[in-house]
Coordinates of N, CA, C and O in Angstrom, one line a residue:
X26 N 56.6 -6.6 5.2 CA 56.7 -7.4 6.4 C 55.5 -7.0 7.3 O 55.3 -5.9 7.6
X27 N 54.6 -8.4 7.8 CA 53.5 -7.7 8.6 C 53.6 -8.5 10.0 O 54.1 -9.7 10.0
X28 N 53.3 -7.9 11.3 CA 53.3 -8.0 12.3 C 51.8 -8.6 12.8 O 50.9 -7.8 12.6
X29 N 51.6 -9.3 13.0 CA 49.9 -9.7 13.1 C 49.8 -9.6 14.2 O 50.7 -10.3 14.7
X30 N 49.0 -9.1 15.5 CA 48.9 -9.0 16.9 C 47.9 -9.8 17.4 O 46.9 -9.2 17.5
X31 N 47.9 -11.5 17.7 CA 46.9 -12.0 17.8 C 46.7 -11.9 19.9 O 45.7 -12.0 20.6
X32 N 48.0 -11.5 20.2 CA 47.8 -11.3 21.6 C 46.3 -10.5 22.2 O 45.5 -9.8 21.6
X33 N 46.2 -11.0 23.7 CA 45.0 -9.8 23.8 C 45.1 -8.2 24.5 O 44.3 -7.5 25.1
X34 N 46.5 -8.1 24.3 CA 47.2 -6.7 24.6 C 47.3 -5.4 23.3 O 48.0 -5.4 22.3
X35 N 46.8 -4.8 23.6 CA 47.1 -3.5 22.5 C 48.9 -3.4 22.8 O 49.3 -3.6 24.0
X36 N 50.2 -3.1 21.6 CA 50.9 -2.9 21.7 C 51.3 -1.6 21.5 O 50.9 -1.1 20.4
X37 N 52.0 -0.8 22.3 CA 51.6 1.0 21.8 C 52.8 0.7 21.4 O 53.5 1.4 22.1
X38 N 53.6 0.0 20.6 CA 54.7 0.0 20.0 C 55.3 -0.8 19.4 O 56.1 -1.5 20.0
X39 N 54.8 -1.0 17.9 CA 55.8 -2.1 17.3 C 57.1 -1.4 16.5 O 56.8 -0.4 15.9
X40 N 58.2 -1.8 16.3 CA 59.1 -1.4 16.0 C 60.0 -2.1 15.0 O 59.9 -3.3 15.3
X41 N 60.9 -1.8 14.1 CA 61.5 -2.9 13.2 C 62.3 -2.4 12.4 O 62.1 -1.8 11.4
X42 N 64.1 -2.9 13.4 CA 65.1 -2.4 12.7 C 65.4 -2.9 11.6 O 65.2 -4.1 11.4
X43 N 65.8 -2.1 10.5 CA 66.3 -2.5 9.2 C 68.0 -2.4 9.2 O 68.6 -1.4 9.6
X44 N 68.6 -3.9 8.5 CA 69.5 -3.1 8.2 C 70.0 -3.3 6.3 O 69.5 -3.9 5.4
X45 N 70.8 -2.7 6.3 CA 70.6 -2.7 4.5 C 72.1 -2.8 3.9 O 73.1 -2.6 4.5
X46 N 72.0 -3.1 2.9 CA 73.3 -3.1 2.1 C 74.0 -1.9 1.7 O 75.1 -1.5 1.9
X47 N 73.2 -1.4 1.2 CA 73.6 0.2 0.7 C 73.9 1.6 1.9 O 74.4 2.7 1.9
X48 N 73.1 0.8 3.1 CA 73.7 1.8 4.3 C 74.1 1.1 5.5 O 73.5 0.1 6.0
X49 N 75.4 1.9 6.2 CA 75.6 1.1 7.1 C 74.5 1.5 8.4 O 74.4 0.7 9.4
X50 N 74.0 2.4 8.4 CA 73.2 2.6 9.2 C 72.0 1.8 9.8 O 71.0 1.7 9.0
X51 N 71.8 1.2 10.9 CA 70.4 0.2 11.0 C 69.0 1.1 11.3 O 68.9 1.6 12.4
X52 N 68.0 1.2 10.2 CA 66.7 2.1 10.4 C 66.0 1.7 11.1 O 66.1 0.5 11.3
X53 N 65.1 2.6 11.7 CA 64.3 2.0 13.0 C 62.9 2.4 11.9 O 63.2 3.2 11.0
X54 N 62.0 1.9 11.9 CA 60.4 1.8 11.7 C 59.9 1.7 12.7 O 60.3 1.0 13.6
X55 N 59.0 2.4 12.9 CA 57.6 2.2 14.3 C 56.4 2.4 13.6 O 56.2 3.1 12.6
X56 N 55.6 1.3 14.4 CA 54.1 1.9 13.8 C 53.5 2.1 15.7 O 54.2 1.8 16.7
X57 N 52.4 2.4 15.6 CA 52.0 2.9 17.4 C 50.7 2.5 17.3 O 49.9 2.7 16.3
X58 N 50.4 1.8 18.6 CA 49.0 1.6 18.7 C 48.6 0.3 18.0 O 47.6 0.5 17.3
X59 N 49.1 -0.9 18.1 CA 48.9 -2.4 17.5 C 48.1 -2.8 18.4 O 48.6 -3.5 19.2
X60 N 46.5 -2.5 18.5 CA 44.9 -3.4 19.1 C 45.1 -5.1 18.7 O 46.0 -5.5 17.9
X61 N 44.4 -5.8 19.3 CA 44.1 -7.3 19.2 C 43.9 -7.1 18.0 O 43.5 -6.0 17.6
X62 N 44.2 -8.6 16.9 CA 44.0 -8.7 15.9 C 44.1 -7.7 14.6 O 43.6 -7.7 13.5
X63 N 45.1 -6.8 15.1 CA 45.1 -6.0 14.2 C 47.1 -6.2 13.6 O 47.9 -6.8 14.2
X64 N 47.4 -5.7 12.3 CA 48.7 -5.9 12.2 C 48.8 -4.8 11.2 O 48.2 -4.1 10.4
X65 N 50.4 -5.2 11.8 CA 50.9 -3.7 11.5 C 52.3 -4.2 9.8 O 53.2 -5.0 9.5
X66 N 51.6 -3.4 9.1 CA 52.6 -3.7 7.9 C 54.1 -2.4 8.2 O 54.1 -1.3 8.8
X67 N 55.2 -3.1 7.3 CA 56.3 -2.3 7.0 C 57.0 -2.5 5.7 O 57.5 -3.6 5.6
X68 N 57.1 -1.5 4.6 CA 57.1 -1.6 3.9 C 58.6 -1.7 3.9 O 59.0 -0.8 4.6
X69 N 59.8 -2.6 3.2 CA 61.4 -2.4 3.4 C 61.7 -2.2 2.1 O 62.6 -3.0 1.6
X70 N 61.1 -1.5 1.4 CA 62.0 -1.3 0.2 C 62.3 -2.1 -0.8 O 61.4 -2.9 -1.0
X71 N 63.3 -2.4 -1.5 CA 64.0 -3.2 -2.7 C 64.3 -4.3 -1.7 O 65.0 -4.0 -0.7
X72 N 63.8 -5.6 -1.9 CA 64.6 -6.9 -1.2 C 65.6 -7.2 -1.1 O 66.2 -7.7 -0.1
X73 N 66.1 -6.5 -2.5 CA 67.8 -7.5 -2.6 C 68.6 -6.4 -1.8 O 69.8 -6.6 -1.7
X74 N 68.1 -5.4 -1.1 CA 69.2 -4.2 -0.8 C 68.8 -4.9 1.1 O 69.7 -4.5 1.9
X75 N 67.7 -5.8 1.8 CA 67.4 -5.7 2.9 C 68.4 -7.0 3.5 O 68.3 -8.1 3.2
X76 N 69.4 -6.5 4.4 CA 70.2 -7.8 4.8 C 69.9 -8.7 5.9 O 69.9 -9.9 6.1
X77 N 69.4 -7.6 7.0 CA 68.2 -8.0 8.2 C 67.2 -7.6 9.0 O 67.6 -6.4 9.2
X78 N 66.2 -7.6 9.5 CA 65.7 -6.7 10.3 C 65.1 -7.9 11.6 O 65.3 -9.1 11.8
X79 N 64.5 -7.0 12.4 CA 64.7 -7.6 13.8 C 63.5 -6.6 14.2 O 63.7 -5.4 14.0
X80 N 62.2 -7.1 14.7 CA 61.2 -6.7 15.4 C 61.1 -6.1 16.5 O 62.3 -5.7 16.7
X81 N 60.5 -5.9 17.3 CA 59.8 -5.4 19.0 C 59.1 -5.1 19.2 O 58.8 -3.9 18.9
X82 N 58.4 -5.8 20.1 CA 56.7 -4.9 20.3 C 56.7 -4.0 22.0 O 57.7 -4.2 22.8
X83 N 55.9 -3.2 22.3 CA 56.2 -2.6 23.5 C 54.4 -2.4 24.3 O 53.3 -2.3 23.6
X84 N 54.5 -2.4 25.3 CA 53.2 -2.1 25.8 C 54.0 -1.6 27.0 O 54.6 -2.2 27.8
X85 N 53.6 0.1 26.8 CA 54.4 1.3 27.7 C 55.9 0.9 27.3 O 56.3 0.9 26.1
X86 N 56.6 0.7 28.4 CA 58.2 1.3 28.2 C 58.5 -0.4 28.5 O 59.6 -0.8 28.9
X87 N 57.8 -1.1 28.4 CA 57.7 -2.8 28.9 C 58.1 -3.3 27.5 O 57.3 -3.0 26.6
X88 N 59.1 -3.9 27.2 CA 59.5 -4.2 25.7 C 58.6 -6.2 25.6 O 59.1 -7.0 26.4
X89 N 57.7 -6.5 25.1 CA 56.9 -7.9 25.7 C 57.7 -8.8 24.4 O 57.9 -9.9 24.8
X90 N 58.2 -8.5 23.0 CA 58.8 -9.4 22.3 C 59.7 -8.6 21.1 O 59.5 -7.6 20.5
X91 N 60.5 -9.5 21.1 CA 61.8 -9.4 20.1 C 62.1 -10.5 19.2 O 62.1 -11.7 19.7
X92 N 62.3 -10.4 18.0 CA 62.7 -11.5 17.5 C 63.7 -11.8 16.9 O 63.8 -12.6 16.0
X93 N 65.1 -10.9 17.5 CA 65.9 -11.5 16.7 C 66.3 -10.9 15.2 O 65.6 -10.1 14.5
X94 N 67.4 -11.3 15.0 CA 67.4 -10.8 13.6 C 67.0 -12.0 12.3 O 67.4 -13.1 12.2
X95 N 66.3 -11.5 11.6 CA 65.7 -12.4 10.6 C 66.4 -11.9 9.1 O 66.7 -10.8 8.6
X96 N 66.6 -13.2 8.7 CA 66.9 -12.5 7.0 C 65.7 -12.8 6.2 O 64.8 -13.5 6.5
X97 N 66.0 -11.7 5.0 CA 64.5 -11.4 4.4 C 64.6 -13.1 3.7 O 65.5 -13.9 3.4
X98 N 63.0 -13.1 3.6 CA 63.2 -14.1 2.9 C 63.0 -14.3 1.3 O 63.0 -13.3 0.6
X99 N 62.9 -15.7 0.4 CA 63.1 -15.3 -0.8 C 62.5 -14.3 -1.6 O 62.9 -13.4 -2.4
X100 N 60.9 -14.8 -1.2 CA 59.6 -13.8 -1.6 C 59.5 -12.5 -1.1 O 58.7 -11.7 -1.5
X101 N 60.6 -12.1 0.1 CA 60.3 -10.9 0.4 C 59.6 -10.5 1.1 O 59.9 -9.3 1.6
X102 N 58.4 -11.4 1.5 CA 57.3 -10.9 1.9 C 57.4 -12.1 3.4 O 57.5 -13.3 3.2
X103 N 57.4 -11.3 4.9 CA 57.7 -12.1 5.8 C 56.1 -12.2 6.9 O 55.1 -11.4 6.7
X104 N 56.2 -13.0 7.8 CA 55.0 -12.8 8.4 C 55.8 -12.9 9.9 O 56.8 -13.5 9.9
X105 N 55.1 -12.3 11.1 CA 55.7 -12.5 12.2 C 54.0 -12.2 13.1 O 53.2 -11.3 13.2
X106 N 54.0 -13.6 13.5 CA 52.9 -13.7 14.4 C 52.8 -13.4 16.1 O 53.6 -14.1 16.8
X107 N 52.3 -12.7 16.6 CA 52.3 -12.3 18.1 C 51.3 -13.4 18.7 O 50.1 -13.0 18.6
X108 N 51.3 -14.5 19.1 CA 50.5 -15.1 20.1 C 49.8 -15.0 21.3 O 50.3 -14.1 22.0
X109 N 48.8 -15.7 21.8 CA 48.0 -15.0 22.8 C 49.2 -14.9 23.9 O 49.3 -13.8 24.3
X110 N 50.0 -15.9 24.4 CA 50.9 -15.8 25.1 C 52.5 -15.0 25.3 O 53.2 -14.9 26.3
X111 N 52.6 -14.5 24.0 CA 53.2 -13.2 23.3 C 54.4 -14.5 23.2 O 55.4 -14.2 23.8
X112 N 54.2 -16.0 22.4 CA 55.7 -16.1 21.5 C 55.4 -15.7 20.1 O 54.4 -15.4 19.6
X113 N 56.2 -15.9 19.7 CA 56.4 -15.2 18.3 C 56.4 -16.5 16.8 O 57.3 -17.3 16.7
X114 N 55.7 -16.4 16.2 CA 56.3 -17.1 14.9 C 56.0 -16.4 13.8 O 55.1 -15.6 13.6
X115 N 57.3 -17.0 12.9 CA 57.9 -16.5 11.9 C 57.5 -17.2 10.4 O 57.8 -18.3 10.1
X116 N 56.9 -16.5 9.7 CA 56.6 -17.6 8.2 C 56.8 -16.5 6.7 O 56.7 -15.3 6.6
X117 N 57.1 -17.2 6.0 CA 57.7 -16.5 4.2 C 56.3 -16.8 3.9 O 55.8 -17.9 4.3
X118 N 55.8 -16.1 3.3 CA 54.8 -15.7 2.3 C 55.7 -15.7 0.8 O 56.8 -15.2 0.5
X119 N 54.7 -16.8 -0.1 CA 55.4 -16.7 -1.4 C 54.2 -15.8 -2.2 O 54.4 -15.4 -3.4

């Protein structure tokens, strides 16, 4: 799953809960320090075990976007775009 930051804000916090089949627990992921145009990948493991996860970016303690909970999609492989205006879109990579 990659986070693309096309905004023109460095984000000192992207974050991306997982939650999974095999645990009931929902995992948190962070990567720190998301510069313009830079993106941040997250690796989730086995597909078939990911049931949802759900983004956040932060600049300081300022949470600027969420997206929600997303189901993985078929390929697995998700994209989530940060815009200059910080909305968010969502696309499956096959």
């Amino acid at each position: 799953m990659d986070v693309i930051n096309h905004s023109r804000l460095t984000l000192d916090e992207v974050n991306l809960a997982v939650a999974r089949h095999s645990d009931p627990t929902i995992r948190l992921i962070t990567q720190r320090r998301v510069t313009p145009g830079a993106t941040a990948t997250f690796n989730l493991g086995a597909c078939s075990d990911v049931r949802q996860f759900a983004a956040s970016a932060f600049v300081g303690s300022r949470e600027v976007l969420h997206t929600g909970n997303i189901n993985p999609s078929p390929s697995c492989r998700t994209q989530i775009e940060i815009t200059q205006n910080l909305t968010v879109h969502r696309k499956a990579i096959s």
